[in-house]
């Protein structure tokens, strides 16, 4: 039994994605499926070869650091979800405050002012200079 | 050609374009200088900012970010001993030693001059060689395009030496992802899983923004420790005598940079190491290397900045990006309606020559902006990583949203970022993703057209250019084996 290293888990997930792609092949007409079929086959073969190959030692970062990255990634995901719910300004402001608080930035003037400056400068840059309409909230929205 | 260069001079020296070149250089230097940030990340994050600009101005802004980013990485290499980008590692060997001797200003001044020289010469190479290569590229038809795309991908595999299989895996799975959406011939939506939002495929620029920005943020958070303090910058001073004595080193290193830049996916890091080693071999005082050798700094910096212009030569003429930032550059060009290839030089002459001349202007500007920046670098390098992390996430999110004003692109960016982090963690190269996503559609289209042109596929080898590219492919695939044999013989 091969040892289940992080790399092998990554390869298993990749194999699952490839499997999901292969289930779609039957719906694709002739003439449009030959090229992706070849890519799928080669990808599958390389996944298998990489899986059975002796694994290189993996660098560990410790549980505490892994948890920090995980929570920051979750915070990012929540802020992306909230972009269309409460709009750019509130979602970004809350993400920046939450991020700085979670990453333990010293609570001085920078901590309180930086999120407001960043959020508003990006808002004005995109909406006024670059003419991009930033997401507005469906729950409620704040626009300037 | 000279008429076109005059056209480029006119374009590059308008007040508006000079301003964008300046802004690009400043942003690039900051991105390169901040540890954890890179030129690639800078170009990726700033592509969306270029959308509202005229194509020429947009390309100049991104050129500034690209050149500034490659140069900026050397500032922390000298002042902190931690290179801002891998291309600055050799500089850190010598720069740090000079800092210990109280000559930080001299080290930074040499870095600035060598970078500007390497970048400027590469810009001249770009200006004169790209149009020449474009003439050859006029002979490129679908069969040659197939071989070019395969060559680009095979070089990537070669460069993932030690991880060649991983490079091949990443290239093929990325090519597969590039097929999501309507197929080029029948227009049939493939691999959309019933989701109409996938009919147009994944937005390549969103993927690249996520792939080259979020993983760096996560890596930054792998340690809770604050960064090291930057050394104080002593008086900025150039030892002209020593620099003049190194004229051959300047030229050799720049040429190495340009040549490495032309090779697909061989970035500034390879050029810097190669050039540093060559300079050491040729040096009359190799014992000084590691103890603050100015020669070493010149070799590394002229080469890594020489890559910038070199990497745009195959990009503009053959659609093959020479480095990761150049791949993102390609994405931006396509968005601005500038399809690289031989026709680019005739159909969009004003824009292309503005870029080519502007690239040289950017590198002249780099010297002056860099000189001023170095004086304040100590203060900028102490920005806490908590602040850097949230800035990048906000820039990446808003930037990817602004591409098509679609949340799908933001989600794509986020998922790519997470995947990119695991790829970095398990040593999967990221460059093949950029190359495969951008070359994938061209490869499929050219393959289909070639199949229509020739009933027997092997008939394409009756065309001389396809044979030349086939030889390139064979050499690139077998390069690791050839190198091994060379090493064995040398050892014997």
Coordinates of C-alpha atoms in Angstrom, one line a residue:
Chain A
X1 CA 0.0 0.0 0.0
X2 CA 1.4 3.4 -1.0
X3 CA 1.8 6.0 1.7
X4 CA -0.8 8.7 1.2
X5 CA 1.3 11.9 1.1
X6 CA 0.0 15.4 0.4
X7 CA 1.1 15.1 -3.2
X8 CA -0.8 11.9 -3.7
X9 CA -3.9 13.5 -2.3
X10 CA -3.4 16.3 -4.8
X11 CA -3.1 13.7 -7.6
X12 CA -6.2 11.9 -6.4
X13 CA -8.2 15.1 -6.6
X14 CA -6.7 15.8 -10.0
X15 CA -7.8 12.3 -11.1
X16 CA -11.3 13.0 -9.9
X17 CA -11.4 16.2 -11.9
X18 CA -10.2 14.3 -15.0
X19 CA -12.9 11.6 -14.3
X20 CA -15.5 14.4 -14.2
X21 CA -14.3 15.6 -17.5
X22 CA -14.3 12.1 -19.0
X23 CA -18.0 11.7 -18.1
X24 CA -18.8 14.7 -20.4
X25 CA -17.0 13.2 -23.4
X26 CA -20.0 11.1 -24.5
X27 CA -22.1 14.3 -25.0
X28 CA -19.5 15.9 -27.3
X29 CA -19.9 15.2 -31.1
X30 CA -17.3 13.7 -33.3
X31 CA -14.9 16.3 -34.6
X32 CA -14.9 18.3 -31.3
X33 CA -13.9 15.5 -28.9
X34 CA -10.7 13.9 -30.4
X35 CA -8.3 16.7 -29.2
X36 CA -9.6 16.8 -25.6
X37 CA -9.7 13.0 -25.6
X38 CA -6.0 12.8 -26.3
X39 CA -5.3 15.4 -23.6
X40 CA -7.4 13.4 -21.1
X41 CA -5.6 10.2 -21.8
X42 CA -2.1 11.7 -21.4
X43 CA -3.2 13.6 -18.3
X44 CA -4.5 10.3 -16.8
X45 CA -1.3 8.5 -17.6
X46 CA 0.9 11.2 -16.1
X47 CA -1.3 11.2 -12.9
X48 CA -0.8 7.5 -12.6
X49 CA 2.9 7.7 -13.2
X50 CA 3.3 10.5 -10.6
X51 CA 1.2 8.6 -8.1
X52 CA 3.3 5.4 -8.3
X53 CA 6.6 7.3 -8.5
X54 CA 8.7 7.4 -5.2
X55 CA 7.6 10.6 -3.4
X56 CA 9.9 13.4 -2.5
X57 CA 10.0 14.5 1.1
X58 CA 7.4 17.2 1.8
X59 CA 8.1 20.3 3.7
X60 CA 5.8 20.8 6.7
X61 CA 4.7 24.1 8.0
X62 CA 3.2 23.1 11.3
X63 CA -0.5 22.9 12.4
X64 CA -0.6 26.5 13.6
X65 CA 0.6 28.0 10.3
X66 CA -1.6 25.7 8.3
X67 CA -4.6 26.8 10.3
X68 CA -3.7 30.5 9.8
X69 CA -3.6 30.0 6.0
X70 CA -6.9 28.0 6.1
X71 CA -8.7 30.7 8.1
X72 CA -7.4 33.5 5.9
X73 CA -8.5 31.5 2.8
X74 CA -12.0 31.1 4.4
X75 CA -12.1 34.9 5.2
X76 CA -11.2 35.6 1.6
X77 CA -14.0 33.2 0.4
X78 CA -16.5 34.9 2.7
X79 CA -15.6 38.3 1.4
X80 CA -16.0 37.1 -2.2
X81 CA -19.4 35.7 -1.3
X82 CA -20.4 38.9 0.5
X83 CA -19.4 41.1 -2.5
X84 CA -22.7 40.5 -4.2
X85 CA -24.7 40.4 -1.0
X86 CA -23.6 43.6 0.8
X87 CA -21.7 45.3 -2.0
X88 CA -18.0 46.1 -2.5
X89 CA -17.6 48.8 0.1
X90 CA -19.0 46.9 3.1
X91 CA -17.6 43.5 2.0
X92 CA -14.1 44.9 1.5
X93 CA -14.1 47.0 4.6
X94 CA -15.1 44.1 6.8
X95 CA -12.6 41.7 5.1
X96 CA -9.7 44.1 5.6
X97 CA -10.6 44.7 9.2
X98 CA -11.1 41.0 9.9
X99 CA -7.9 40.1 8.1
X100 CA -5.8 42.6 9.9
X101 CA -7.4 41.6 13.2
X102 CA -6.9 37.9 12.6
X103 CA -3.3 38.4 11.4
X104 CA -2.7 40.4 14.6
X105 CA -1.6 43.7 13.3
X106 CA -0.8 46.1 16.1
X107 CA -3.9 48.1 17.0
X108 CA -2.6 51.6 16.3
X109 CA -3.8 54.4 14.0
X110 CA -2.8 52.3 10.9
X111 CA -5.1 49.5 12.0
X112 CA -8.1 51.8 12.1
X113 CA -7.4 54.0 9.2
X114 CA -5.8 51.7 6.6
X115 CA -9.0 49.6 5.8
X116 CA -11.0 52.8 5.1
X117 CA -8.2 54.3 3.0
X118 CA -7.7 51.1 1.0
X119 CA -11.4 50.4 0.4
X120 CA -12.2 54.0 -0.6
X121 CA -9.2 54.5 -2.8
X122 CA -9.8 51.3 -4.7
X123 CA -13.5 52.2 -5.0
X124 CA -12.8 55.7 -6.4
X125 CA -10.0 54.4 -8.6
X126 CA -12.2 51.7 -10.2
X127 CA -15.6 53.6 -10.4
X128 CA -14.4 57.1 -11.2
X129 CA -11.1 56.6 -13.1
X130 CA -11.5 53.1 -14.7
X131 CA -15.3 53.3 -15.1
X132 CA -15.9 49.9 -13.6
X133 CA -19.2 49.3 -11.8
X134 CA -18.2 47.4 -8.6
X135 CA -20.6 44.9 -7.2
X136 CA -23.6 46.2 -5.4
X137 CA -25.4 44.3 -2.6
X138 CA -28.6 42.4 -3.0
X139 CA -29.3 42.4 0.8
X140 CA -28.3 46.0 1.1
X141 CA -25.8 48.3 -0.5
X142 CA -23.7 51.4 0.2
X143 CA -22.6 53.5 -2.8
X144 CA -20.9 56.8 -2.8
Chain B
X1 CA 11.2 50.3 -40.6
X2 CA 12.6 53.7 -39.7
X3 CA 9.3 55.3 -40.5
X4 CA 7.7 53.0 -38.0
X5 CA 10.4 53.8 -35.4
X6 CA 9.6 57.5 -35.8
X7 CA 5.9 56.6 -35.3
X8 CA 6.9 54.7 -32.1
X9 CA 8.9 57.7 -30.9
X10 CA 5.9 59.9 -31.4
X11 CA 3.7 57.5 -29.5
X12 CA 6.1 56.8 -26.6
X13 CA 6.9 60.5 -25.9
X14 CA 3.3 61.8 -25.6
X15 CA 2.8 63.2 -22.1
X16 CA 0.1 60.7 -21.3
X17 CA 2.2 57.7 -22.3
X18 CA 5.3 59.0 -20.4
X19 CA 3.0 59.3 -17.4
X20 CA 1.9 55.7 -17.7
X21 CA 5.5 54.5 -18.2
X22 CA 6.5 56.3 -15.1
X23 CA 3.5 55.0 -13.0
X24 CA 4.3 51.4 -14.3
X25 CA 7.9 51.7 -13.3
X26 CA 7.1 52.9 -9.8
X27 CA 4.4 50.3 -9.2
X28 CA 6.7 47.6 -10.7
X29 CA 9.6 48.6 -8.4
X30 CA 7.4 48.5 -5.4
X31 CA 6.0 45.0 -6.4
X32 CA 9.4 43.7 -7.0
X33 CA 10.9 45.1 -3.9
X34 CA 8.3 43.8 -1.4
X35 CA 9.4 40.4 -0.3
X36 CA 6.8 37.8 -1.4
X37 CA 5.6 40.0 -4.3
X38 CA 7.0 39.6 -7.8
X39 CA 7.0 41.1 -11.3
X40 CA 4.6 38.4 -12.4
X41 CA 2.2 39.2 -9.7
X42 CA 2.5 42.9 -10.5
X43 CA 1.7 42.4 -14.2
X44 CA -1.2 40.0 -13.3
X45 CA -2.8 42.3 -10.8
X46 CA -2.5 45.4 -13.0
X47 CA -3.8 43.9 -16.3
X48 CA -7.4 44.9 -15.3
X49 CA -6.2 48.5 -14.7
X50 CA -5.1 48.7 -18.3
X51 CA -8.5 47.9 -19.8
X52 CA -9.7 51.4 -19.9
X53 CA -6.5 52.7 -21.5
X54 CA -5.6 53.0 -25.1
X55 CA -3.8 49.8 -26.2
X56 CA -0.4 51.6 -26.5
X57 CA -0.7 53.2 -23.1
X58 CA -1.9 49.9 -21.6
X59 CA 1.1 48.1 -23.0
X60 CA 3.5 50.7 -21.7
X61 CA 2.0 50.6 -18.2
X62 CA 2.4 46.9 -18.1
X63 CA 6.0 47.1 -19.6
X64 CA 6.8 49.5 -16.7
X65 CA 5.4 47.1 -14.2
X66 CA 7.3 44.2 -15.8
X67 CA 10.7 45.9 -16.0
X68 CA 10.3 47.7 -12.6
X69 CA 9.3 44.4 -11.0
X70 CA 12.4 42.5 -12.2
X71 CA 14.7 45.3 -11.1
X72 CA 12.9 45.9 -7.8
X73 CA 13.5 42.4 -6.6
X74 CA 17.2 43.2 -6.2
X75 CA 16.6 46.0 -3.6
X76 CA 15.6 43.7 -0.7
X77 CA 18.3 41.2 -1.9
X78 CA 20.8 43.9 -1.1
X79 CA 19.2 45.6 1.9
X80 CA 17.7 42.6 3.7
X81 CA 19.5 39.7 2.1
X82 CA 16.2 38.2 1.1
X83 CA 15.7 38.5 -2.7
X84 CA 12.3 39.9 -3.7
X85 CA 12.3 37.5 -6.7
X86 CA 14.3 34.4 -7.4
X87 CA 16.1 36.3 -10.2
X88 CA 17.8 38.4 -7.5
X89 CA 19.4 35.5 -5.6
X90 CA 22.9 35.9 -7.1
X91 CA 22.7 39.7 -6.4
X92 CA 22.0 38.9 -2.7
X93 CA 25.3 36.9 -2.4
X94 CA 27.3 40.0 -3.4
X95 CA 25.0 42.8 -2.3
X96 CA 24.7 41.6 1.3
X97 CA 28.5 41.4 1.6
X98 CA 28.8 45.0 0.3
X99 CA 26.2 46.1 2.9
X100 CA 28.3 44.5 5.6
X101 CA 31.2 46.6 4.4
X102 CA 29.0 49.7 4.7
X103 CA 28.7 50.1 0.9
X104 CA 25.0 49.6 0.5
X105 CA 24.6 52.7 -1.6
X106 CA 27.3 51.6 -4.0
X107 CA 25.7 48.1 -4.3
X108 CA 22.3 49.6 -5.0
X109 CA 23.7 52.1 -7.5
X110 CA 25.5 49.3 -9.4
X111 CA 22.3 47.2 -9.3
X112 CA 20.4 50.2 -10.8
X113 CA 22.9 50.9 -13.6
X114 CA 23.3 47.2 -14.6
X115 CA 19.5 46.7 -14.6
X116 CA 18.8 49.8 -16.7
X117 CA 21.6 48.8 -19.1
X118 CA 20.4 45.2 -19.5
X119 CA 16.8 46.3 -19.9
X120 CA 17.7 49.1 -22.4
X121 CA 19.8 46.8 -24.5
X122 CA 17.1 44.2 -24.5
X123 CA 14.7 46.9 -25.6
X124 CA 16.9 47.7 -28.6
X125 CA 17.1 43.9 -29.4
X126 CA 13.3 43.9 -29.3
X127 CA 13.1 46.9 -31.5
X128 CA 15.4 45.6 -34.2
X129 CA 14.9 41.8 -34.0
X130 CA 11.2 41.5 -33.5
X131 CA 10.3 43.0 -36.9
X132 CA 13.0 40.8 -38.6
X133 CA 11.6 37.7 -36.9
X134 CA 8.1 38.9 -38.0
X135 CA 9.2 38.6 -41.6
X136 CA 10.2 34.9 -41.0
X137 CA 6.9 34.5 -39.1
X138 CA 5.0 35.5 -42.3
X139 CA 5.9 32.0 -43.5
X140 CA 4.3 30.4 -40.5
X141 CA 1.0 28.6 -41.4
X142 CA -1.1 26.2 -39.3
X143 CA 1.4 23.3 -39.5
X144 CA 4.2 25.5 -38.2
X145 CA 1.9 26.9 -35.5
X146 CA 1.2 23.4 -34.3
X147 CA 5.0 22.8 -34.0
X148 CA 5.6 26.2 -32.3
X149 CA 2.9 25.5 -29.7
X150 CA 4.4 22.0 -29.0
X151 CA 7.9 23.5 -28.9
X152 CA 6.8 26.1 -26.3
X153 CA 5.2 23.4 -24.2
X154 CA 8.2 21.0 -24.6
X155 CA 10.6 23.7 -23.4
X156 CA 8.5 24.2 -20.3
X157 CA 8.9 20.5 -19.6
X158 CA 12.6 20.7 -20.1
X159 CA 12.8 23.6 -17.7
X160 CA 10.9 21.6 -15.1
X161 CA 14.1 19.4 -14.9
X162 CA 13.9 17.0 -12.0
X163 CA 10.1 17.5 -12.2
X164 CA 9.8 16.9 -15.9
X165 CA 6.8 14.6 -15.5
X166 CA 5.1 17.2 -13.3
X167 CA 5.7 19.8 -16.0
X168 CA 4.1 17.5 -18.6
X169 CA 1.2 16.8 -16.3
X170 CA 0.6 20.5 -15.6
X171 CA 0.9 21.4 -19.3
X172 CA -1.6 18.7 -20.4
X173 CA -4.2 19.3 -17.7
X174 CA -4.0 23.0 -18.4
X175 CA -4.5 22.4 -22.2
X176 CA -7.5 20.3 -21.2
X177 CA -8.9 23.2 -19.1
X178 CA -8.3 25.5 -22.1
X179 CA -10.8 23.3 -24.1
X180 CA -13.7 24.2 -21.7
X181 CA -16.2 26.2 -23.7
X182 CA -17.1 26.2 -27.4
X183 CA -14.9 24.2 -29.7
X184 CA -13.2 26.3 -32.4
X185 CA -14.7 24.4 -35.4
X186 CA -18.3 23.3 -34.5
X187 CA -18.9 25.8 -31.8
X188 CA -20.2 23.0 -29.5
X189 CA -19.9 23.8 -25.8
X190 CA -17.6 21.2 -24.2
X191 CA -17.1 20.4 -20.5
X192 CA -19.6 23.0 -19.3
X193 CA -21.4 20.6 -17.0
X194 CA -24.7 22.3 -18.0
X195 CA -23.5 25.7 -16.7
X196 CA -24.1 28.3 -19.3
X197 CA -21.5 30.6 -17.7
X198 CA -18.8 28.2 -18.8
X199 CA -19.8 28.4 -22.5
X200 CA -17.2 31.0 -23.1
X201 CA -14.6 29.0 -21.2
X202 CA -12.6 30.1 -18.2
X203 CA -11.2 33.7 -18.2
X204 CA -7.5 33.2 -18.7
X205 CA -6.5 36.4 -17.1
X206 CA -8.5 35.6 -13.9
X207 CA -6.8 32.3 -13.7
X208 CA -3.4 33.9 -14.0
X209 CA -4.2 36.6 -11.5
X210 CA -5.2 34.0 -8.9
X211 CA -2.3 31.7 -9.8
X212 CA 0.4 34.3 -9.4
X213 CA -1.0 36.3 -6.5
X214 CA -2.9 34.3 -3.9
X215 CA -0.3 31.5 -3.5
X216 CA 2.3 34.1 -2.6
X217 CA 0.0 35.6 0.0
X218 CA -0.5 32.1 1.6
X219 CA 3.2 31.4 1.5
X220 CA 3.8 34.8 3.3
X221 CA 1.4 33.5 6.0
X222 CA 3.3 30.2 6.5
X223 CA 5.4 31.9 9.1
X224 CA 4.1 34.2 11.9
X225 CA 7.5 36.0 12.1
X226 CA 7.9 39.5 10.9
X227 CA 10.4 40.2 8.1
X228 CA 14.0 41.2 8.8
X229 CA 14.9 44.8 9.2
X230 CA 16.3 46.6 6.2
X231 CA 19.9 47.9 6.4
X232 CA 20.4 51.7 6.2
X233 CA 21.2 53.0 2.7
X234 CA 24.6 54.7 2.6
X235 CA 25.3 57.5 0.0
X236 CA 24.3 56.3 -3.5
X237 CA 27.6 56.2 -5.4
X238 CA 28.7 54.7 -8.7
X239 CA 32.3 53.6 -9.1
X240 CA 32.6 54.6 -12.8
X241 CA 36.1 53.2 -13.2
X242 CA 35.0 49.7 -12.0
X243 CA 31.9 49.9 -14.1
X244 CA 33.8 50.8 -17.3
X245 CA 36.3 48.0 -16.6
X246 CA 33.4 45.6 -16.7
X247 CA 32.2 46.6 -20.2
X248 CA 32.5 43.1 -21.6
X249 CA 30.8 41.7 -18.5
X250 CA 27.9 44.1 -19.2
X251 CA 27.6 43.0 -22.8
X252 CA 28.0 39.3 -22.2
X253 CA 25.5 39.3 -19.4
X254 CA 22.9 41.3 -21.4
X255 CA 23.3 38.9 -24.4
X256 CA 22.8 35.9 -22.0
X257 CA 19.7 37.6 -20.7
X258 CA 18.2 38.4 -24.1
X259 CA 18.9 34.8 -25.4
X260 CA 17.4 33.2 -22.3
X261 CA 14.4 35.6 -22.6
X262 CA 13.7 34.4 -26.1
X263 CA 13.5 30.8 -25.0
X264 CA 9.9 30.1 -23.9
X265 CA 9.3 30.1 -20.2
X266 CA 13.0 30.4 -19.3
X267 CA 12.7 33.4 -17.0
X268 CA 15.1 35.9 -15.4
X269 CA 16.1 33.6 -12.6
X270 CA 17.8 31.2 -15.0
X271 CA 19.5 34.1 -16.8
X272 CA 20.8 35.6 -13.6
X273 CA 22.3 32.3 -12.3
X274 CA 23.8 31.4 -15.7
X275 CA 25.3 34.9 -16.2
X276 CA 26.7 35.0 -12.7
X277 CA 28.4 31.6 -13.2
X278 CA 29.8 32.7 -16.5
X279 CA 31.2 35.9 -15.0
X280 CA 32.7 34.0 -12.2
X281 CA 34.4 31.6 -14.6
X282 CA 35.8 34.5 -16.7
X283 CA 36.8 36.6 -13.8
X284 CA 40.4 37.5 -12.9
X285 CA 39.3 37.5 -9.3
X286 CA 36.9 34.7 -8.7
X287 CA 37.9 34.6 -5.0
X288 CA 36.0 37.9 -4.5
X289 CA 32.7 36.3 -5.5
X290 CA 30.6 36.0 -2.3
X291 CA 32.6 38.8 -0.7
X292 CA 30.9 41.7 -2.4
X293 CA 32.0 41.4 -6.0
X294 CA 30.7 44.2 -8.2
X295 CA 31.3 42.0 -11.2
X296 CA 28.8 39.5 -9.8
X297 CA 26.1 42.1 -9.3
X298 CA 26.6 43.4 -12.8
X299 CA 26.4 39.9 -14.3
X300 CA 23.2 39.0 -12.4
X301 CA 21.4 42.3 -12.9
X302 CA 22.2 42.9 -16.6
X303 CA 21.1 39.4 -17.4
X304 CA 17.8 39.3 -15.4
X305 CA 16.7 42.6 -16.9
X306 CA 18.0 41.6 -20.3
X307 CA 15.3 38.9 -20.2
X308 CA 12.5 41.5 -20.2
X309 CA 12.9 42.6 -23.8
X310 CA 14.1 39.2 -25.0
X311 CA 10.9 37.5 -23.7
X312 CA 8.8 39.8 -25.8
X313 CA 10.5 38.9 -29.1
X314 CA 8.8 35.5 -29.6
X315 CA 5.7 36.8 -27.9
X316 CA 5.1 39.6 -30.5
X317 CA 6.1 37.6 -33.5
X318 CA 5.1 34.0 -32.8
X319 CA 2.6 34.3 -29.9
X320 CA 5.0 32.4 -27.6
X321 CA 5.7 34.1 -24.3
X322 CA 9.3 33.9 -23.2
X323 CA 8.5 34.2 -19.5
X324 CA 5.5 34.1 -17.0
X325 CA 5.0 37.9 -17.0
X326 CA 5.2 37.8 -20.8
X327 CA 2.4 35.2 -20.8
X328 CA 0.2 37.5 -18.9
X329 CA 1.2 40.3 -21.3
X330 CA -0.1 38.1 -24.1
X331 CA -3.4 37.8 -22.3
X332 CA -3.6 41.6 -22.0
X333 CA -2.7 42.1 -25.7
X334 CA -5.5 39.8 -26.8
X335 CA -8.0 41.7 -24.6
X336 CA -6.9 44.9 -26.3
X337 CA -7.4 43.4 -29.7
X338 CA -3.7 43.0 -30.5
X339 CA -3.2 39.5 -31.7
X340 CA 0.5 38.8 -31.8
X341 CA 2.0 37.5 -35.0
X342 CA 3.6 38.9 -38.2
X343 CA 0.5 40.9 -39.1
X344 CA 0.7 42.8 -35.8
X345 CA 3.6 44.8 -37.2
X346 CA 1.6 46.0 -40.2
X347 CA -2.0 46.1 -38.9
X348 CA -1.1 47.8 -35.6
X349 CA 2.2 49.4 -36.5
X350 CA 1.6 52.6 -34.4
X351 CA 0.7 50.7 -31.2
X352 CA 3.5 48.1 -31.6
X353 CA 6.2 50.6 -32.3
X354 CA 5.0 52.7 -29.4
X355 CA 5.5 49.7 -27.3
X356 CA 8.9 48.9 -28.7
X357 CA 10.3 52.4 -28.4
X358 CA 8.4 52.9 -25.0
X359 CA 10.1 49.7 -23.7
X360 CA 13.5 51.5 -24.1
X361 CA 12.1 54.7 -22.5
X362 CA 10.9 52.6 -19.6
X363 CA 14.4 51.3 -19.0
X364 CA 15.9 54.7 -19.1
X365 CA 13.3 55.9 -16.6
X366 CA 14.1 52.8 -14.5
X367 CA 17.5 54.2 -13.8
X368 CA 16.3 57.5 -12.4
X369 CA 13.2 56.3 -10.6
X370 CA 15.3 53.4 -9.2
X371 CA 18.0 55.7 -8.0
X372 CA 15.5 57.9 -6.1
X373 CA 13.5 54.8 -4.8
X374 CA 16.6 53.2 -3.3
X375 CA 17.1 56.2 -1.0
X376 CA 13.6 55.5 0.6
X377 CA 13.7 51.7 0.2
X378 CA 14.5 51.1 3.8
X379 CA 11.1 52.6 4.8
X380 CA 9.0 50.8 2.2
X381 CA 10.5 47.4 3.0
X382 CA 9.2 47.5 6.5
X383 CA 5.5 47.4 5.5
X384 CA 3.9 44.7 7.7
X385 CA 3.0 41.5 5.9
X386 CA -0.5 41.6 7.3
X387 CA -1.1 44.8 5.2
X388 CA 0.5 43.4 2.1
X389 CA -1.6 40.2 2.3
X390 CA -4.9 42.1 2.4
X391 CA -3.9 44.6 -0.3
X392 CA -3.1 41.7 -2.7
X393 CA -6.4 39.9 -1.9
X394 CA -8.4 43.1 -2.5
X395 CA -6.5 44.0 -5.7
X396 CA -6.8 40.4 -7.1
X397 CA -10.6 40.3 -6.3
X398 CA -11.5 43.7 -7.7
X399 CA -9.1 43.3 -10.6
X400 CA -10.5 39.9 -11.7
X401 CA -14.1 41.3 -11.3
X402 CA -13.4 44.2 -13.5
X403 CA -12.4 42.0 -16.5
X404 CA -16.0 41.3 -17.5
X405 CA -17.7 42.6 -14.4
X406 CA -18.6 39.0 -13.5
X407 CA -18.4 37.2 -10.2
X408 CA -17.6 34.0 -12.0
X409 CA -14.2 35.5 -12.8
X410 CA -13.6 36.3 -9.1
X411 CA -14.5 32.7 -8.1
X412 CA -12.2 31.4 -10.9
X413 CA -9.4 33.6 -9.5
X414 CA -9.9 32.4 -6.0
X415 CA -10.0 28.7 -6.9
X416 CA -6.9 29.1 -9.2
X417 CA -5.2 30.7 -6.2
X418 CA -5.9 27.8 -3.9
X419 CA -4.8 25.3 -6.6
X420 CA -1.7 27.3 -7.2
X421 CA -0.8 27.2 -3.6
X422 CA -0.9 23.4 -3.5
X423 CA 1.0 23.3 -6.8
X424 CA 3.8 25.4 -5.3
X425 CA 3.7 23.3 -2.1
X426 CA 4.2 20.0 -4.0
X427 CA 6.7 21.4 -6.5
X428 CA 4.5 21.7 -9.6
X429 CA 5.7 24.4 -12.0
X430 CA 3.2 27.3 -12.6
X431 CA 4.6 28.6 -15.9
X432 CA 3.2 25.7 -18.0
X433 CA -0.3 26.7 -16.9
X434 CA 0.0 30.2 -18.4
X435 CA 1.6 28.9 -21.5
X436 CA -0.9 26.1 -22.1
X437 CA -3.9 28.2 -21.4
X438 CA -2.8 30.8 -23.9
X439 CA -1.4 28.5 -26.5
X440 CA -4.1 25.8 -26.2
X441 CA -6.8 27.4 -28.4
X442 CA -4.1 28.2 -31.0
X443 CA -2.8 24.7 -30.9
X444 CA -6.3 23.1 -31.4
X445 CA -7.3 25.5 -34.2
X446 CA -4.0 25.0 -36.0
X447 CA -4.3 21.2 -35.6
X448 CA -7.8 21.2 -37.1
X449 CA -6.7 23.3 -40.0
X450 CA -3.6 21.2 -40.6
X451 CA -5.8 18.1 -40.7
X452 CA -7.9 19.8 -43.3
X453 CA -4.8 20.8 -45.3
X454 CA -3.1 17.4 -45.2
X455 CA -4.9 14.0 -45.3
X456 CA -1.6 12.5 -44.2
X457 CA -0.3 14.4 -41.1
X458 CA 3.3 13.5 -41.8
X459 CA 3.2 15.5 -45.0
X460 CA 3.6 18.6 -42.9
X461 CA 7.3 17.7 -42.7
X462 CA 7.7 18.6 -46.3
X463 CA 7.6 22.2 -45.1
X464 CA 11.1 23.4 -44.0
X465 CA 10.0 25.4 -41.0
X466 CA 8.1 22.5 -39.4
X467 CA 11.3 20.4 -39.7
X468 CA 13.3 23.1 -38.0
X469 CA 10.7 23.3 -35.1
X470 CA 10.6 19.5 -34.9
X471 CA 14.4 19.5 -34.4
X472 CA 13.9 22.2 -31.7
X473 CA 11.3 20.0 -30.0
X474 CA 13.5 16.9 -30.1
X475 CA 16.4 18.8 -28.6
X476 CA 14.3 20.3 -25.9
X477 CA 12.7 17.0 -24.9
X478 CA 16.0 15.2 -24.8
X479 CA 18.0 18.1 -23.3
X480 CA 18.0 16.7 -19.7
X481 CA 19.5 13.4 -21.1
X482 CA 22.1 15.2 -23.3
X483 CA 23.1 17.3 -20.3
X484 CA 23.5 14.2 -18.1
X485 CA 25.8 12.6 -20.7
X486 CA 27.9 15.8 -20.9
X487 CA 28.2 15.9 -17.2
X488 CA 29.2 12.2 -17.1
X489 CA 31.9 12.7 -19.7
X490 CA 33.2 15.8 -17.9
X491 CA 33.4 13.8 -14.7
X492 CA 35.3 11.0 -16.4

